[in-house]
Short mmCIF file of C-alpha atoms in Angstrom, two decimals:
data_model
loop_
_atom_site.label_atom_id
_atom_site.label_comp_id
_atom_site.label_asym_id
_atom_site.label_seq_id
_atom_site.Cartn_x
_atom_site.Cartn_y
_atom_site.Cartn_z
CA MET A 280 60.48 147.90 213.17
CA VAL A 281 64.08 147.33 212.18
CA ALA A 282 63.69 143.61 212.67
CA SER A 283 60.62 143.66 210.43
CA LEU A 284 62.51 145.47 207.63
CA ALA A 285 65.41 143.08 207.91
CA GLY A 286 63.06 140.16 207.51
CA CYS A 287 61.54 141.69 204.37
CA CYS A 288 64.98 142.28 202.87
CA ARG A 289 65.93 138.69 203.50
CA CYS A 290 62.80 137.57 201.69
CA LEU A 291 63.30 139.92 198.71
CA LEU A 292 67.02 139.33 198.30
CA PRO A 293 66.84 136.04 196.31
CA THR A 294 64.30 137.55 193.91
CA LEU A 295 66.42 140.67 193.34
CA LEU A 296 69.50 138.57 192.70
CA ARG A 297 67.69 136.46 190.12
CA ARG A 298 66.47 139.56 188.30
CA PHE A 299 69.93 141.08 188.39
CA GLN A 300 71.46 137.95 186.87
CA LEU A 301 68.93 137.82 184.07
CA ARG A 302 69.45 141.49 183.19
CA HIS A 303 73.22 141.61 183.29
CA PHE A 304 74.21 138.08 182.27
CA PRO A 305 71.95 137.16 179.38
CA THR A 306 72.37 133.71 177.87
CA PRO A 307 74.36 134.01 174.61
CA PRO A 308 72.47 133.13 171.44
CA PRO A 309 73.06 129.61 170.08
CA LEU A 310 75.95 129.26 167.69
CA GLN A 311 73.65 127.81 165.08
CA TYR A 312 72.37 131.31 164.22
CA SER A 313 75.73 132.33 162.80
CA TYR A 314 75.83 129.05 160.80
CA ILE A 315 72.37 129.61 159.37
CA SER A 316 73.29 133.12 158.28
CA HIS A 317 75.87 131.54 155.90
CA GLN A 318 73.52 129.13 154.20
CA LEU A 319 72.22 131.29 151.36
CA PRO A 320 75.61 132.30 149.92
CA TYR A 321 76.59 128.64 149.62
CA ARG A 322 73.35 127.61 147.97
CA ARG A 323 73.59 130.05 145.09
CA PRO A 324 76.64 128.56 143.35
CA SER A 325 74.99 125.14 143.27
CA ILE A 326 71.89 126.64 141.63
CA LEU A 327 74.01 128.43 139.02
CA PHE A 328 76.08 125.29 138.44
CA ALA A 329 72.92 123.31 137.84
CA ALA A 330 71.81 125.84 135.22
CA MET A 331 75.23 125.71 133.52
CA SER A 332 75.21 121.93 133.56
CA SER A 333 71.81 121.93 131.89
CA ASP A 334 73.08 124.19 129.09
CA GLN A 335 76.19 122.08 128.66
CA THR A 336 74.10 118.93 128.49
CA SER A 337 71.95 120.49 125.79
CA ASN A 338 75.03 121.47 123.78
CA LEU A 339 76.47 117.98 124.13
CA ASP A 340 73.20 116.45 122.99
CA ASP A 341 73.24 118.66 119.89
CA ALA A 342 76.86 117.73 119.17
CA PHE A 343 76.18 114.01 119.53
CA LYS A 344 73.13 114.28 117.28
CA GLN A 345 75.15 116.04 114.58
CA LYS A 346 77.85 113.40 114.87
CA ARG A 347 75.34 110.58 114.46
CA LEU A 348 73.90 112.17 111.34
CA LEU A 349 77.34 112.75 109.84
CA ARG A 350 78.45 109.20 110.64
CA SER A 351 75.43 107.85 108.81
CA LYS A 352 76.13 110.06 105.81
CA VAL A 353 79.82 109.15 105.58
CA ARG A 354 79.17 105.43 106.00
CA LYS A 355 76.82 105.56 103.03
CA SER A 356 79.46 107.37 100.96
CA LEU A 357 82.10 104.79 101.88
CA LYS A 358 79.75 101.91 101.14
CA SER A 359 78.98 103.26 97.67
CA MET A 360 82.65 103.97 96.89
CA ASP A 361 83.87 102.10 93.81
CA PRO A 362 86.23 99.26 94.87
CA SER A 363 88.77 100.09 92.19
CA LEU A 364 88.84 103.73 93.30
CA ARG A 365 89.26 102.61 96.89
CA SER A 366 92.27 100.48 95.93
CA GLN A 367 93.81 103.37 94.00
CA GLU A 368 93.39 105.73 96.93
CA ASP A 369 94.77 103.14 99.38
CA GLU A 370 97.88 102.81 97.26
CA ALA A 371 98.32 106.55 96.78
CA ILE A 372 97.90 107.39 100.47
CA GLN A 373 100.38 104.78 101.67
CA ASN A 374 102.95 105.78 99.06
CA ILE A 375 102.69 109.44 100.07
CA VAL A 376 103.34 108.53 103.70
CA MET A 377 106.25 106.20 102.97
CA GLU A 378 107.99 108.78 100.80
CA ALA A 379 107.55 111.65 103.24
CA PRO A 380 110.66 112.93 105.10
CA TRP A 381 108.69 113.29 108.36
CA PHE A 382 107.79 109.60 108.15
CA LYS A 383 111.30 108.45 107.29
CA SER A 384 112.81 110.35 110.20
CA SER A 385 110.34 108.97 112.77
CA ARG A 386 111.76 106.31 115.09
CA ARG A 387 108.81 105.29 117.25
CA MET A 388 105.35 105.11 115.72
CA CYS A 389 101.85 104.17 116.77
CA ALA A 390 99.65 103.09 113.88
CA TYR A 391 96.27 101.47 113.42
CA ILE A 392 95.73 98.11 111.75
CA SER A 393 93.18 98.67 109.01
CA CYS A 394 89.95 96.69 108.86
CA SER A 395 88.36 96.28 105.44
CA ALA A 396 84.93 95.62 107.00
CA LEU A 397 85.08 99.10 108.54
CA ARG A 398 86.21 100.56 105.19
CA GLU A 399 89.29 102.16 106.74
CA VAL A 400 92.20 103.37 104.63
CA ASP A 401 94.45 100.35 104.15
CA THR A 402 97.68 100.31 106.19
CA SER A 403 98.97 96.79 105.40
CA LYS A 404 101.66 97.99 103.02
CA LEU A 405 102.65 100.82 105.35
CA LEU A 406 102.98 98.56 108.40
CA ALA A 407 105.00 95.99 106.50
CA HIS A 408 107.31 98.77 105.34
CA ILE A 409 107.82 99.99 108.91
CA LEU A 410 108.66 96.51 110.17
CA GLN A 411 111.14 95.96 107.34
CA THR A 412 112.89 99.33 107.60
CA PRO A 413 116.66 98.69 107.91
CA SER A 414 118.92 100.20 110.53
CA SER A 415 120.26 103.69 109.88
CA SER A 416 123.81 102.31 110.04
CA ASP A 417 123.66 101.41 106.35
CA GLY A 418 123.51 105.07 105.35
CA ASN A 419 119.85 104.91 104.37
CA SER A 420 117.87 108.11 104.91
CA SER A 421 115.34 106.09 106.90
CA VAL A 422 116.00 105.09 110.50
CA ALA A 423 115.21 101.89 112.35
CA LYS A 424 111.66 102.08 113.67
CA LYS A 425 109.58 100.73 116.52
CA LEU A 426 105.93 100.03 115.76
CA TYR A 427 103.16 100.02 118.36
CA VAL A 428 99.66 98.91 117.39
CA PRO A 429 96.34 99.08 119.29
CA ARG A 430 94.69 96.49 121.47
CA VAL A 431 91.21 97.15 122.88
CA GLU A 432 91.07 96.33 126.58
CA ASP A 433 87.37 96.65 127.40
CA LYS A 434 84.12 98.38 126.48
CA ASN A 435 84.97 101.49 128.51
CA SER A 436 87.09 103.19 125.82
CA ASN A 437 90.35 101.76 127.20
CA MET A 438 92.98 100.87 124.64
CA ARG A 439 96.70 100.13 124.77
CA MET A 440 99.45 100.26 122.17
CA PHE A 441 101.85 97.31 122.13
CA LEU A 442 105.17 96.88 120.35
CA ILE A 443 105.27 94.28 117.57
CA SER A 444 108.16 93.05 115.45
CA SER A 445 106.17 91.14 112.84
CA MET A 446 102.67 90.93 111.40
CA ASP A 447 102.68 87.37 112.78
CA ASP A 448 102.37 88.93 116.25
CA LEU A 449 98.75 89.79 115.46
CA ILE A 450 95.66 87.72 116.23
CA ALA A 451 92.00 88.30 115.39
CA ASN A 452 89.78 89.48 118.24
CA SER A 453 86.07 88.75 118.73
CA MET A 454 85.21 91.32 116.04
CA ASP A 455 87.70 89.76 113.62
CA ILE A 456 90.00 92.78 113.91
CA LEU A 457 93.72 92.05 114.13
CA GLU A 458 95.47 93.14 117.30
CA PRO A 459 98.52 92.08 119.33
CA ALA A 460 98.32 89.67 122.23
CA ALA A 461 99.32 91.15 125.58
CA VAL A 462 102.30 88.75 125.71
CA ASP A 463 104.72 87.63 123.02
CA ARG A 464 105.24 84.06 121.81
CA ASN A 465 107.62 83.44 124.72
CA GLY A 466 105.04 84.55 127.26
CA ASN A 467 106.77 87.83 128.04
CA PRO A 468 104.71 91.03 128.38
CA ARG A 469 104.87 93.21 125.30
CA GLU A 470 106.30 96.70 125.57
CA ASP A 471 103.53 99.23 126.15
CA VAL A 472 104.11 102.64 124.59
CA MET A 473 102.61 104.26 127.70
CA GLU A 474 105.37 102.67 129.78
CA SER A 475 108.22 103.33 127.37
CA ASP A 476 111.07 105.58 128.46
CA GLU A 477 111.24 107.04 124.95
CA PRO A 478 108.62 109.26 123.30
CA ALA A 479 106.57 108.30 120.28
CA ASP A 480 107.23 110.55 117.29
CA LEU A 481 104.24 109.82 115.11
CA PHE A 482 100.68 108.53 115.37
CA ILE A 483 98.96 107.23 112.23
CA LEU A 484 95.25 107.50 112.96
CA PRO A 485 91.99 106.23 111.46
CA GLY A 486 88.65 107.97 111.49
CA LEU A 487 85.27 108.15 109.85
CA ALA A 488 85.48 111.79 108.77
CA PHE A 489 87.75 114.81 109.10
CA ASP A 490 87.44 118.50 108.42
CA LYS A 491 90.07 120.96 107.27
CA SER A 492 90.51 122.42 110.74
CA GLY A 493 91.74 119.08 112.06
CA ARG A 494 88.57 117.86 113.69
CA ARG A 495 88.26 114.09 113.66
CA LEU A 496 85.03 112.09 113.77
CA GLY A 497 85.55 108.59 115.15
CA ARG A 498 83.11 105.72 115.30
CA GLY A 499 81.67 106.68 118.67
CA GLY A 500 83.64 104.44 121.01
CA GLY A 501 86.04 107.13 122.20
CA TYR A 502 89.03 104.76 122.23
CA TYR A 503 91.48 106.92 120.30
CA ASP A 504 90.45 110.18 121.97
CA THR A 505 90.85 108.60 125.40
CA PHE A 506 94.22 107.11 124.54
CA LEU A 507 95.57 110.26 122.90
CA ARG A 508 94.51 112.40 125.82
CA LYS A 509 96.39 110.10 128.22
CA TYR A 510 99.48 109.98 126.02
CA GLN A 511 99.60 113.75 125.55
CA LEU A 512 99.42 114.15 129.32
CA ARG A 513 102.29 111.69 129.75
CA ALA A 514 104.38 113.51 127.14
CA LYS A 515 103.75 116.79 128.95
CA GLU A 516 104.75 115.29 132.31
CA LYS A 517 107.94 113.89 130.75
CA ASN A 518 108.66 117.17 128.98
CA TRP A 519 108.68 115.37 125.63
CA THR A 520 107.78 116.88 122.27
CA GLN A 521 104.17 116.00 121.55
CA PRO A 522 103.80 113.32 118.84
CA LEU A 523 102.62 114.33 115.40
CA LEU A 524 99.02 113.18 114.87
CA VAL A 525 98.41 112.28 111.23
CA ALA A 526 95.14 110.81 109.95
CA LEU A 527 94.70 108.85 106.72
CA THR A 528 91.57 109.71 104.77
CA TYR A 529 89.77 108.87 101.56
CA SER A 530 88.60 111.80 99.47
CA VAL A 531 84.95 111.28 100.47
CA GLN A 532 85.83 111.55 104.16
CA ILE A 533 87.11 115.13 104.05
CA MET A 534 84.57 117.73 105.14
CA GLU A 535 84.66 121.51 105.03
CA GLU A 536 86.12 123.37 107.99
CA GLY A 537 83.78 123.35 110.98
CA ALA A 538 81.54 120.60 109.58
CA ILE A 539 82.32 118.28 112.49
CA SER A 540 81.00 119.09 115.96
CA MET A 541 83.61 118.98 118.69
CA THR A 542 83.47 118.43 122.45
CA ASP A 543 86.10 118.84 125.15
CA GLN A 544 86.82 115.11 124.90
CA ASP A 545 87.75 115.18 121.19
CA ILE A 546 91.40 115.35 120.14
CA PRO A 547 92.11 117.12 116.81
CA VAL A 548 94.79 115.93 114.41
CA ASP A 549 97.82 117.83 113.14
CA ALA A 550 97.56 116.78 109.50
CA LEU A 551 95.65 114.70 106.98
CA VAL A 552 97.00 112.48 104.23
CA SER A 553 94.60 112.05 101.32
CA PRO A 554 95.17 110.65 97.80
CA SER A 555 95.89 114.22 96.70
CA GLY A 556 98.69 114.73 99.22
CA VAL A 557 99.40 115.98 102.72
CA ILE A 558 97.16 118.60 104.32
CA PRO A 559 99.07 120.21 107.22
CA ILE A 560 96.81 121.91 109.74
CA THR A 561 98.66 122.88 112.90
CA SER A 562 101.86 124.88 113.31
CA ALA A 563 103.53 121.67 114.53
CA ALA A 564 102.66 119.98 111.24
CA LEU A 565 103.93 122.91 109.16
CA GLU A 566 107.19 122.94 111.07
CA ARG A 567 107.90 119.21 111.24
CA MET A 568 106.58 118.29 107.81
CA GLN A 569 108.47 121.19 106.20
CA ILE A 570 105.65 121.90 103.78
#
């Protein structure tokens, strides 16, 4: 009898052990369950971001549409502008700049080279004056100046500003716009304002239209906005005073405040110079122009 019971126990023992192991040592759940439980919280931000991006895209589309319409309107106004009036305003604007204390005290300037085909405010007299300014050692109220002018590098809104010492340093590009060669007549690289160890004091800027809050409407290429953004960042990194941004404008190019749409990529100006005089806009302009 005892032998029979012992035999039964030996037969049942493996089965009991297997059941005991299954009950008391369950296999842990796969780690992937805890990973899956975190999926939803990470999906939601992407959905919200997509919705925000859609709204932003719509706003940008509206801004670009308004800019296109305004560009067309201003181009027509410039095209119909009487040539004699244009010449008078060119002369008045340049004289106002050259007589201004904030211009005379500037040492390093970046200025555009006007193109008559684009109907930009003429800068030929102004640039010649800068290049001929005598040294301050003669007691003149003006100081010796460095002049940097733009050179378009590509079709991706990249532009550089190179130092010139004479108008003879300029050559016509493929669009018949004067700009400096990357090297001087001796084959040496020209000084790039972005690589200069000294800050620029003043930028003389072109544009198609401006409003009284300082918004500037360019021609759509983004060259000046891209360059100014880079230079302002460099000035900040160097702990320099930001340059004064002054735009030259015909009377027909000045719009009412808020008339020009603006995006995060657009750089406003500090002041306007029109035939009627200087229009300071920012606190920096009011302080440095002493108006």
